[in-house]
């Protein structure tokens, strides 16, 4: 499977390095300026279409929470077990790995959330990186991997586009509601990629998964 083979230890190390550099960058004045400018531009759009956009973003941000994504990946793995066997665990393994990376970085950096002037929600935990974005990115990309042997090319492309659109929408919603800075959601994207790569590496080395190679 071509996409599986891109996961190598050096790739994980490389993406961890990128996340580390981004974490450092978030502490600079330039990052603060970029984040403040983008958050200000988004907050100026609050109330668009009589508040319907705000409601949509708040709903999306609430629905795609890691605490809800976690059981979905477990149920999906159970349903897909007879088709993919151990590879069905790619979904929860990718999610779990990305969340572990995310909360380790949150604990280490302890970055403040955007202020009340940008926010439609009231949160007080660490901001960087976005767990929402990490969860949907890792799980969505894992689903894209598993779709390769079961969907035709056109259907796979449509699924890929739908997942990419969902990731983008969740990322935008987190900035829109003022839960995260722009660099936080970029960090979430990277954490999601790391989670997928780690899960792929582990499964490729697990004997039970190696019996069922994905094409």
PDB file of C-alpha atoms in Angstrom, residues 36-160:
ATOM      1  CA  UNK A  36      -3.784  38.372  16.560  1.00  0.00           C
ATOM      2  CA  UNK A  37      -4.358  39.685  13.042  1.00  0.00           C
ATOM      3  CA  UNK A  38      -6.083  36.518  11.864  1.00  0.00           C
ATOM      4  CA  UNK A  39      -8.192  36.272  15.026  1.00  0.00           C
ATOM      5  CA  UNK A  40      -9.188  39.911  14.647  1.00  0.00           C
ATOM      6  CA  UNK A  41     -10.215  39.380  11.030  1.00  0.00           C
ATOM      7  CA  UNK A  42     -12.315  36.343  11.999  1.00  0.00           C
ATOM      8  CA  UNK A  43     -13.930  38.045  14.984  1.00  0.00           C
ATOM      9  CA  UNK A  44     -14.998  40.916  12.718  1.00  0.00           C
ATOM     10  CA  UNK A  45     -17.133  38.329  10.889  1.00  0.00           C
ATOM     11  CA  UNK A  46     -19.004  37.318  14.040  1.00  0.00           C
ATOM     12  CA  UNK A  47     -22.716  37.896  13.692  1.00  0.00           C
ATOM     13  CA  UNK A  48     -22.646  37.211   9.949  1.00  0.00           C
ATOM     14  CA  UNK A  49     -26.054  36.328   8.479  1.00  0.00           C
ATOM     15  CA  UNK A  50     -27.795  37.254  11.731  1.00  0.00           C
ATOM     16  CA  UNK A  51     -25.600  34.951  13.776  1.00  0.00           C
ATOM     17  CA  UNK A  52     -26.367  31.807  11.781  1.00  0.00           C
ATOM     18  CA  UNK A  53     -22.707  31.325  10.887  1.00  0.00           C
ATOM     19  CA  UNK A  54     -21.762  31.655  14.556  1.00  0.00           C
ATOM     20  CA  UNK A  55     -24.318  28.988  15.455  1.00  0.00           C
ATOM     21  CA  UNK A  56     -23.023  26.684  12.726  1.00  0.00           C
ATOM     22  CA  UNK A  57     -19.419  27.068  13.859  1.00  0.00           C
ATOM     23  CA  UNK A  58     -20.326  26.563  17.513  1.00  0.00           C
ATOM     24  CA  UNK A  59     -22.301  23.414  16.644  1.00  0.00           C
ATOM     25  CA  UNK A  60     -19.496  21.971  14.518  1.00  0.00           C
ATOM     26  CA  UNK A  61     -16.936  22.789  17.181  1.00  0.00           C
ATOM     27  CA  UNK A  62     -19.090  21.061  19.795  1.00  0.00           C
ATOM     28  CA  UNK A  63     -19.887  17.942  17.758  1.00  0.00           C
ATOM     29  CA  UNK A  64     -16.335  17.158  16.636  1.00  0.00           C
ATOM     30  CA  UNK A  65     -14.892  16.914  20.127  1.00  0.00           C
ATOM     31  CA  UNK A  66     -12.177  14.336  20.904  1.00  0.00           C
ATOM     32  CA  UNK A  67     -14.380  12.817  23.589  1.00  0.00           C
ATOM     33  CA  UNK A  68     -16.961  12.054  20.882  1.00  0.00           C
ATOM     34  CA  UNK A  69     -14.479  11.074  18.166  1.00  0.00           C
ATOM     35  CA  UNK A  70     -12.855   8.454  20.424  1.00  0.00           C
ATOM     36  CA  UNK A  71     -15.886   6.113  20.706  1.00  0.00           C
ATOM     37  CA  UNK A  72     -16.643   6.588  17.002  1.00  0.00           C
ATOM     38  CA  UNK A  73     -13.189   5.248  16.092  1.00  0.00           C
ATOM     39  CA  UNK A  74     -13.687   2.258  18.405  1.00  0.00           C
ATOM     40  CA  UNK A  75     -17.108   1.420  16.972  1.00  0.00           C
ATOM     41  CA  UNK A  76     -15.785   1.830  13.429  1.00  0.00           C
ATOM     42  CA  UNK A  77     -12.869  -0.488  14.218  1.00  0.00           C
ATOM     43  CA  UNK A  78     -15.255  -3.129  15.533  1.00  0.00           C
ATOM     44  CA  UNK A  79     -17.466  -2.881  12.430  1.00  0.00           C
ATOM     45  CA  UNK A  80     -14.487  -3.045  10.094  1.00  0.00           C
ATOM     46  CA  UNK A  81     -12.699  -5.891  11.889  1.00  0.00           C
ATOM     47  CA  UNK A  82     -14.003  -8.669   9.644  1.00  0.00           C
ATOM     48  CA  UNK A  83     -12.864  -6.783   6.544  1.00  0.00           C
ATOM     49  CA  UNK A  84      -9.500  -5.470   7.724  1.00  0.00           C
ATOM     50  CA  UNK A  85      -8.730  -7.551  10.819  1.00  0.00           C
ATOM     51  CA  UNK A  86      -5.978  -5.906  12.879  1.00  0.00           C
ATOM     52  CA  UNK A  87      -5.703  -3.038  10.401  1.00  0.00           C
ATOM     53  CA  UNK A  88      -9.125  -1.837  11.561  1.00  0.00           C
ATOM     54  CA  UNK A  89      -7.293  -0.675  14.681  1.00  0.00           C
ATOM     55  CA  UNK A  90      -5.641   2.006  12.554  1.00  0.00           C
ATOM     56  CA  UNK A  91      -8.565   4.315  13.352  1.00  0.00           C
ATOM     57  CA  UNK A  92      -8.387   4.280  17.173  1.00  0.00           C
ATOM     58  CA  UNK A  93      -4.593   3.903  17.144  1.00  0.00           C
ATOM     59  CA  UNK A  94      -4.163   7.011  14.982  1.00  0.00           C
ATOM     60  CA  UNK A  95      -6.592   8.953  17.145  1.00  0.00           C
ATOM     61  CA  UNK A  96      -4.951   7.839  20.391  1.00  0.00           C
ATOM     62  CA  UNK A  97      -1.439   8.604  19.187  1.00  0.00           C
ATOM     63  CA  UNK A  98      -2.386  12.074  17.987  1.00  0.00           C
ATOM     64  CA  UNK A  99      -4.157  12.903  21.242  1.00  0.00           C
ATOM     65  CA  UNK A 100      -1.163  11.692  23.270  1.00  0.00           C
ATOM     66  CA  UNK A 101       1.137  13.981  21.273  1.00  0.00           C
ATOM     67  CA  UNK A 102      -1.342  16.849  21.556  1.00  0.00           C
ATOM     68  CA  UNK A 103      -1.748  16.750  25.317  1.00  0.00           C
ATOM     69  CA  UNK A 104       1.967  16.214  25.901  1.00  0.00           C
ATOM     70  CA  UNK A 105       2.592  19.404  23.940  1.00  0.00           C
ATOM     71  CA  UNK A 106      -0.241  21.236  25.727  1.00  0.00           C
ATOM     72  CA  UNK A 107       1.300  20.319  29.079  1.00  0.00           C
ATOM     73  CA  UNK A 108       4.788  21.344  27.963  1.00  0.00           C
ATOM     74  CA  UNK A 109       3.888  24.662  26.333  1.00  0.00           C
ATOM     75  CA  UNK A 110       0.801  25.704  28.354  1.00  0.00           C
ATOM     76  CA  UNK A 111      -0.145  28.391  25.852  1.00  0.00           C
ATOM     77  CA  UNK A 112      -2.973  30.781  26.667  1.00  0.00           C
ATOM     78  CA  UNK A 113      -6.232  30.704  24.725  1.00  0.00           C
ATOM     79  CA  UNK A 114      -7.395  33.767  22.753  1.00  0.00           C
ATOM     80  CA  UNK A 115      -8.891  36.514  24.892  1.00  0.00           C
ATOM     81  CA  UNK A 116     -12.551  37.322  25.400  1.00  0.00           C
ATOM     82  CA  UNK A 117     -12.462  39.904  22.608  1.00  0.00           C
ATOM     83  CA  UNK A 118     -12.073  37.062  20.095  1.00  0.00           C
ATOM     84  CA  UNK A 119     -14.045  34.309  21.802  1.00  0.00           C
ATOM     85  CA  UNK A 120     -17.570  32.911  21.667  1.00  0.00           C
ATOM     86  CA  UNK A 121     -16.658  30.236  24.240  1.00  0.00           C
ATOM     87  CA  UNK A 122     -15.033  30.248  27.659  1.00  0.00           C
ATOM     88  CA  UNK A 123     -12.037  27.880  27.901  1.00  0.00           C
ATOM     89  CA  UNK A 124      -9.090  27.950  30.269  1.00  0.00           C
ATOM     90  CA  UNK A 125      -6.869  24.972  29.424  1.00  0.00           C
ATOM     91  CA  UNK A 126      -3.786  25.089  27.183  1.00  0.00           C
ATOM     92  CA  UNK A 127      -4.325  26.094  23.565  1.00  0.00           C
ATOM     93  CA  UNK A 128      -1.472  24.577  21.539  1.00  0.00           C
ATOM     94  CA  UNK A 129      -2.061  22.365  19.620  1.00  0.00           C
ATOM     95  CA  UNK A 130      -5.774  21.936  18.863  1.00  0.00           C
ATOM     96  CA  UNK A 131      -7.026  18.538  20.037  1.00  0.00           C
ATOM     97  CA  UNK A 132     -10.165  18.882  17.894  1.00  0.00           C
ATOM     98  CA  UNK A 133      -8.102  19.303  14.737  1.00  0.00           C
ATOM     99  CA  UNK A 134      -5.643  16.566  15.718  1.00  0.00           C
ATOM    100  CA  UNK A 135      -8.504  14.130  16.339  1.00  0.00           C
ATOM    101  CA  UNK A 136     -10.343  14.731  13.074  1.00  0.00           C
ATOM    102  CA  UNK A 137      -7.109  14.832  11.050  1.00  0.00           C
ATOM    103  CA  UNK A 138      -5.708  11.559  12.391  1.00  0.00           C
ATOM    104  CA  UNK A 139      -9.028   9.708  12.218  1.00  0.00           C
ATOM    105  CA  UNK A 140      -9.934  11.116   8.809  1.00  0.00           C
ATOM    106  CA  UNK A 141      -6.567  10.274   7.285  1.00  0.00           C
ATOM    107  CA  UNK A 142      -6.760   6.768   8.749  1.00  0.00           C
ATOM    108  CA  UNK A 143     -10.159   6.328   7.089  1.00  0.00           C
ATOM    109  CA  UNK A 144      -8.619   7.461   3.803  1.00  0.00           C
ATOM    110  CA  UNK A 145      -5.990   4.745   4.180  1.00  0.00           C
ATOM    111  CA  UNK A 146      -8.539   2.018   4.814  1.00  0.00           C
ATOM    112  CA  UNK A 147     -10.704   3.136   1.893  1.00  0.00           C
ATOM    113  CA  UNK A 148      -8.019   2.326  -0.683  1.00  0.00           C
ATOM    114  CA  UNK A 149      -8.792  -1.411  -1.109  1.00  0.00           C
ATOM    115  CA  UNK A 150     -12.578  -1.124  -0.890  1.00  0.00           C
ATOM    116  CA  UNK A 151     -13.513   1.943  -2.943  1.00  0.00           C
ATOM    117  CA  UNK A 152     -13.061   2.726  -6.598  1.00  0.00           C
ATOM    118  CA  UNK A 153     -10.797   5.602  -7.560  1.00  0.00           C
ATOM    119  CA  UNK A 154     -13.589   8.131  -8.058  1.00  0.00           C
ATOM    120  CA  UNK A 155     -15.245   7.214  -4.777  1.00  0.00           C
ATOM    121  CA  UNK A 156     -11.915   7.445  -2.972  1.00  0.00           C
ATOM    122  CA  UNK A 157     -11.316  10.902  -4.363  1.00  0.00           C
ATOM    123  CA  UNK A 158     -14.754  12.026  -3.231  1.00  0.00           C
ATOM    124  CA  UNK A 159     -14.098  10.594   0.238  1.00  0.00           C
ATOM    125  CA  UNK A 160     -10.713  12.306   0.363  1.00  0.00           C
TER     126      UNK A 160
END
